[in-house]
mmCIF file of C-alpha atoms in Angstrom:
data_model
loop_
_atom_site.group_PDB
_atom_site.id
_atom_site.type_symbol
_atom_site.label_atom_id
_atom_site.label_comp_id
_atom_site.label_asym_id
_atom_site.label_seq_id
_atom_site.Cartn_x
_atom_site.Cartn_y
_atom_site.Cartn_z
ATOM 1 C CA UNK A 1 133.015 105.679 101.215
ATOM 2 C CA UNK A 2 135.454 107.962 102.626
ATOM 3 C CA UNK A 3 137.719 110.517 100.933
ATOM 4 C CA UNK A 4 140.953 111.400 101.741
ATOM 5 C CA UNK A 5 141.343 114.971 100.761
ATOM 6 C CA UNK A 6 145.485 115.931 99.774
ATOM 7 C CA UNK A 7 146.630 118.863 101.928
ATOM 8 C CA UNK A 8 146.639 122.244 100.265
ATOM 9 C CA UNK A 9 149.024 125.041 101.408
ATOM 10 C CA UNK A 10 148.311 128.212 99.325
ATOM 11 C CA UNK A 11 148.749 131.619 100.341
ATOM 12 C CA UNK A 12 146.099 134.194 99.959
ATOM 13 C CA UNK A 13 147.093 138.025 99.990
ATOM 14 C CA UNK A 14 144.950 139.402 103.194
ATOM 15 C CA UNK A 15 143.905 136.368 104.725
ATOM 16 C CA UNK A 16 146.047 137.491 107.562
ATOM 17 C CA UNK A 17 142.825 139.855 108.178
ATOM 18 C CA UNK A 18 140.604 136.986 107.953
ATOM 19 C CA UNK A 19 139.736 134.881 111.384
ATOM 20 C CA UNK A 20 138.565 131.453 110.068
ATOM 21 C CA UNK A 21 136.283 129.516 112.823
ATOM 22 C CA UNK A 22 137.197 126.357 113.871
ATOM 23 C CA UNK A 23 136.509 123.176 111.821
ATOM 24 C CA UNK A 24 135.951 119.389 112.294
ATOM 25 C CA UNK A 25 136.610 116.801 110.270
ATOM 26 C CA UNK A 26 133.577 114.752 109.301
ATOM 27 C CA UNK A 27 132.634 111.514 107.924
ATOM 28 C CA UNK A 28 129.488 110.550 106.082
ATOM 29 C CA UNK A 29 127.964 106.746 105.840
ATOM 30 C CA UNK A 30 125.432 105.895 103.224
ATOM 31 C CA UNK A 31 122.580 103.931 104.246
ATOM 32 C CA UNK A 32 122.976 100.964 101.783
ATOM 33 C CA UNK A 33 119.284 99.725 102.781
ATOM 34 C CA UNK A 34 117.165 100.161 99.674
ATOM 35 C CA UNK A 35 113.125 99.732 98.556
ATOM 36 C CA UNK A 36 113.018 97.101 96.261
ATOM 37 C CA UNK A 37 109.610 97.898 95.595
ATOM 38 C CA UNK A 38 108.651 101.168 95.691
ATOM 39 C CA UNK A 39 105.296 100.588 95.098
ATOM 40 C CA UNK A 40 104.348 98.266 97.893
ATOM 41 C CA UNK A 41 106.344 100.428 100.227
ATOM 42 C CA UNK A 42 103.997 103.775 99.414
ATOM 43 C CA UNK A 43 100.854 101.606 99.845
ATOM 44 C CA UNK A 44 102.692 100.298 103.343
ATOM 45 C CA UNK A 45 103.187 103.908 104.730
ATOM 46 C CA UNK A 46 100.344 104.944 103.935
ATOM 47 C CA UNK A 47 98.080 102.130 105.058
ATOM 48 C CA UNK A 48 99.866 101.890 108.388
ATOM 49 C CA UNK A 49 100.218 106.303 108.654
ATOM 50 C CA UNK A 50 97.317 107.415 107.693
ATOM 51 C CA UNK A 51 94.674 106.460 109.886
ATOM 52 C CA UNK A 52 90.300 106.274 109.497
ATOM 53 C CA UNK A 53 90.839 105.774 105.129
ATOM 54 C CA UNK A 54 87.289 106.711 105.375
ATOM 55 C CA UNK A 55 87.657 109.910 105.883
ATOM 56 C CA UNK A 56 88.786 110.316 102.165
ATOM 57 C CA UNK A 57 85.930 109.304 100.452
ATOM 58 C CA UNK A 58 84.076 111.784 98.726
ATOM 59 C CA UNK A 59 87.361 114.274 98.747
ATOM 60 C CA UNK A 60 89.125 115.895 96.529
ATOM 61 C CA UNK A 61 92.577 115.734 97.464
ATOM 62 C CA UNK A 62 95.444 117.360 95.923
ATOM 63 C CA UNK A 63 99.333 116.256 95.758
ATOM 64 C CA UNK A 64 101.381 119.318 94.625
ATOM 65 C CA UNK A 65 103.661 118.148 91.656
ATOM 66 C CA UNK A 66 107.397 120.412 91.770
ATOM 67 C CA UNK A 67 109.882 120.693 89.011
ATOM 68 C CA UNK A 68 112.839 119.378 91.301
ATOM 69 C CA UNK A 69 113.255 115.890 89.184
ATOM 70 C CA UNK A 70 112.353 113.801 91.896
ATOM 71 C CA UNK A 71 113.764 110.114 90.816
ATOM 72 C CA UNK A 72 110.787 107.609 90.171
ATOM 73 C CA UNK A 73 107.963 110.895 90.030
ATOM 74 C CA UNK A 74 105.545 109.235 87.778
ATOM 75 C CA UNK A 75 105.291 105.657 89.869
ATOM 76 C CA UNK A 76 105.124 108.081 93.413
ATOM 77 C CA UNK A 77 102.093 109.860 92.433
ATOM 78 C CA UNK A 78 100.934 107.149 90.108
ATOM 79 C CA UNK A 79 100.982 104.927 93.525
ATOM 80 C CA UNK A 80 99.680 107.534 96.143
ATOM 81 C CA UNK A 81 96.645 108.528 93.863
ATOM 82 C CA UNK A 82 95.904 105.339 92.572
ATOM 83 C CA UNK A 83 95.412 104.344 96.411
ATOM 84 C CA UNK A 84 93.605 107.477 96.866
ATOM 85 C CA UNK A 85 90.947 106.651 94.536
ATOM 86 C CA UNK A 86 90.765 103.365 95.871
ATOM 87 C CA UNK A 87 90.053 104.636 99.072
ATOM 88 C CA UNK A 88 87.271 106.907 97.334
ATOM 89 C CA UNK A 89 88.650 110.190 97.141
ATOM 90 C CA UNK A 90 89.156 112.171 94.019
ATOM 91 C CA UNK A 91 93.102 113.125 94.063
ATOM 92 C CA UNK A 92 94.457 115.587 91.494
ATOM 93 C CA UNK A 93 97.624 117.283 90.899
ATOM 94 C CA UNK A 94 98.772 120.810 91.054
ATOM 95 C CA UNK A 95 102.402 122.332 89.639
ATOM 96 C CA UNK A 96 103.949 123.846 92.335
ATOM 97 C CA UNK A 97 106.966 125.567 91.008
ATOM 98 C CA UNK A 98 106.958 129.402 90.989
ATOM 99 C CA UNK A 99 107.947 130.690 88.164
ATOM 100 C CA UNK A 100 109.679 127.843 85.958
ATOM 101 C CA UNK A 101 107.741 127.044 82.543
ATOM 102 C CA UNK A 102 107.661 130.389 81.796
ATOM 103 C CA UNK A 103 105.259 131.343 84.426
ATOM 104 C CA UNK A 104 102.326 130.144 82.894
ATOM 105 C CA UNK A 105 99.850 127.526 83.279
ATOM 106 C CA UNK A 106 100.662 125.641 80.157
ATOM 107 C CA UNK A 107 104.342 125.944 80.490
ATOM 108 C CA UNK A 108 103.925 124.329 83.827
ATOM 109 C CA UNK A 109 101.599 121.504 82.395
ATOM 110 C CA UNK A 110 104.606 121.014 79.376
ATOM 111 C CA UNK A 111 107.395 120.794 82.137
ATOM 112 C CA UNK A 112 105.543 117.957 84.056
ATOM 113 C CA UNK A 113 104.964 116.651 80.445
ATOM 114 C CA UNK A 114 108.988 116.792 80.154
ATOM 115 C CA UNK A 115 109.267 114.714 83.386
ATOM 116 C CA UNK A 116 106.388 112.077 81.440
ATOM 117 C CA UNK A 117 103.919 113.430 84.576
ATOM 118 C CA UNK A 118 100.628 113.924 82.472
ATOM 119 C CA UNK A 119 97.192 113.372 82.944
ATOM 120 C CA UNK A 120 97.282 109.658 80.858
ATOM 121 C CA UNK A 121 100.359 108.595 83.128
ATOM 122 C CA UNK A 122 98.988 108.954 86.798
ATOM 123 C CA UNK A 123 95.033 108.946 85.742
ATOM 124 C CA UNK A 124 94.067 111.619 87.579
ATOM 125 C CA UNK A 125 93.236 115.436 86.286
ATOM 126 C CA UNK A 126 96.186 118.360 86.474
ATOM 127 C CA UNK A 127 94.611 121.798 87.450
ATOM 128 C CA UNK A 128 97.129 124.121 86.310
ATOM 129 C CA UNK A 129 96.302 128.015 86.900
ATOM 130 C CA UNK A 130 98.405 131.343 87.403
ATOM 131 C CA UNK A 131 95.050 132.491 89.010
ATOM 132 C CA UNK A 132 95.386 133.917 92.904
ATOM 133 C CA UNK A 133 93.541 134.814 95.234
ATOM 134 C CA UNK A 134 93.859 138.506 97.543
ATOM 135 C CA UNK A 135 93.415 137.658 100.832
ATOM 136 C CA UNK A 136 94.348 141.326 102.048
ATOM 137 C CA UNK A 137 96.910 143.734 101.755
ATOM 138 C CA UNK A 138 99.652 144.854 104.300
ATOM 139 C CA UNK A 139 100.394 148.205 105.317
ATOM 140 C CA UNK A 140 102.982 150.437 103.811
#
């Protein structure tokens, strides 16, 4: 899709003062490939990207869960742990999103609720904590 953008002449008071840098026209093309299945595409990658699956057995692996309404969220990590356990690791998730829901563990655990991410819906357990961890200190 292209758009053709009218011409605009409008004077600004000062931009005589102002020294613009030079600009390009640009075009952008849309991949109109698509997954059909996303699914079966997830197991794909990572069956043929992540290599030795033995290596996850026994592990407890986390996936980081963000607040940035990633299309399809529940069926992605639904997917990716669901192979994870088959592969005999223990996945669980972890919000990773600063200071939205309030700051707070459970307001973190209600905003993945909003986005239907919950414990029941990807099967696996959510460890939400504001708890940290002081690794040191730097100087003043």
């Amino acid at each position: 899709m292209y758009i053709d953008f009218p011409e605009v002449h409008l004077t600004v008071q000062g931009m005589e003062h102002v020294v613009i840098p030079k600009m390009v026209t640009i075009r952008q093309k849309y991949d109109a490939g698509k997954i059909t299945d996303l699914a079966r595409h997830i197991r794909f990658q990572m069956e043929n990207n992540l290599e030795n699956r033995e290596r996850f057995r026994g592990r407890r692996i986390c996936l980081t869960v963000g607040s940035r309404g990633i299309p399809h969220l529940v069926l992605i990590l639904k997917s990716v742990c669901g192979i994870l356990k088959e592969w005999g690791a223990e996945p669980f998730l972890v919000p990773a999103m600063g200071s939205h829901g309030g700051a707070t563990a459970e307001g973190q655990r209600e905003l993945l609720a909003g986005y239907h991410v919950t414990e029941e819906s990807i099967g696996v357990p959510i460890l939400s904590s504001m708890e940290v961890v002081r690794y040191g200190e730097l100087p003043d």
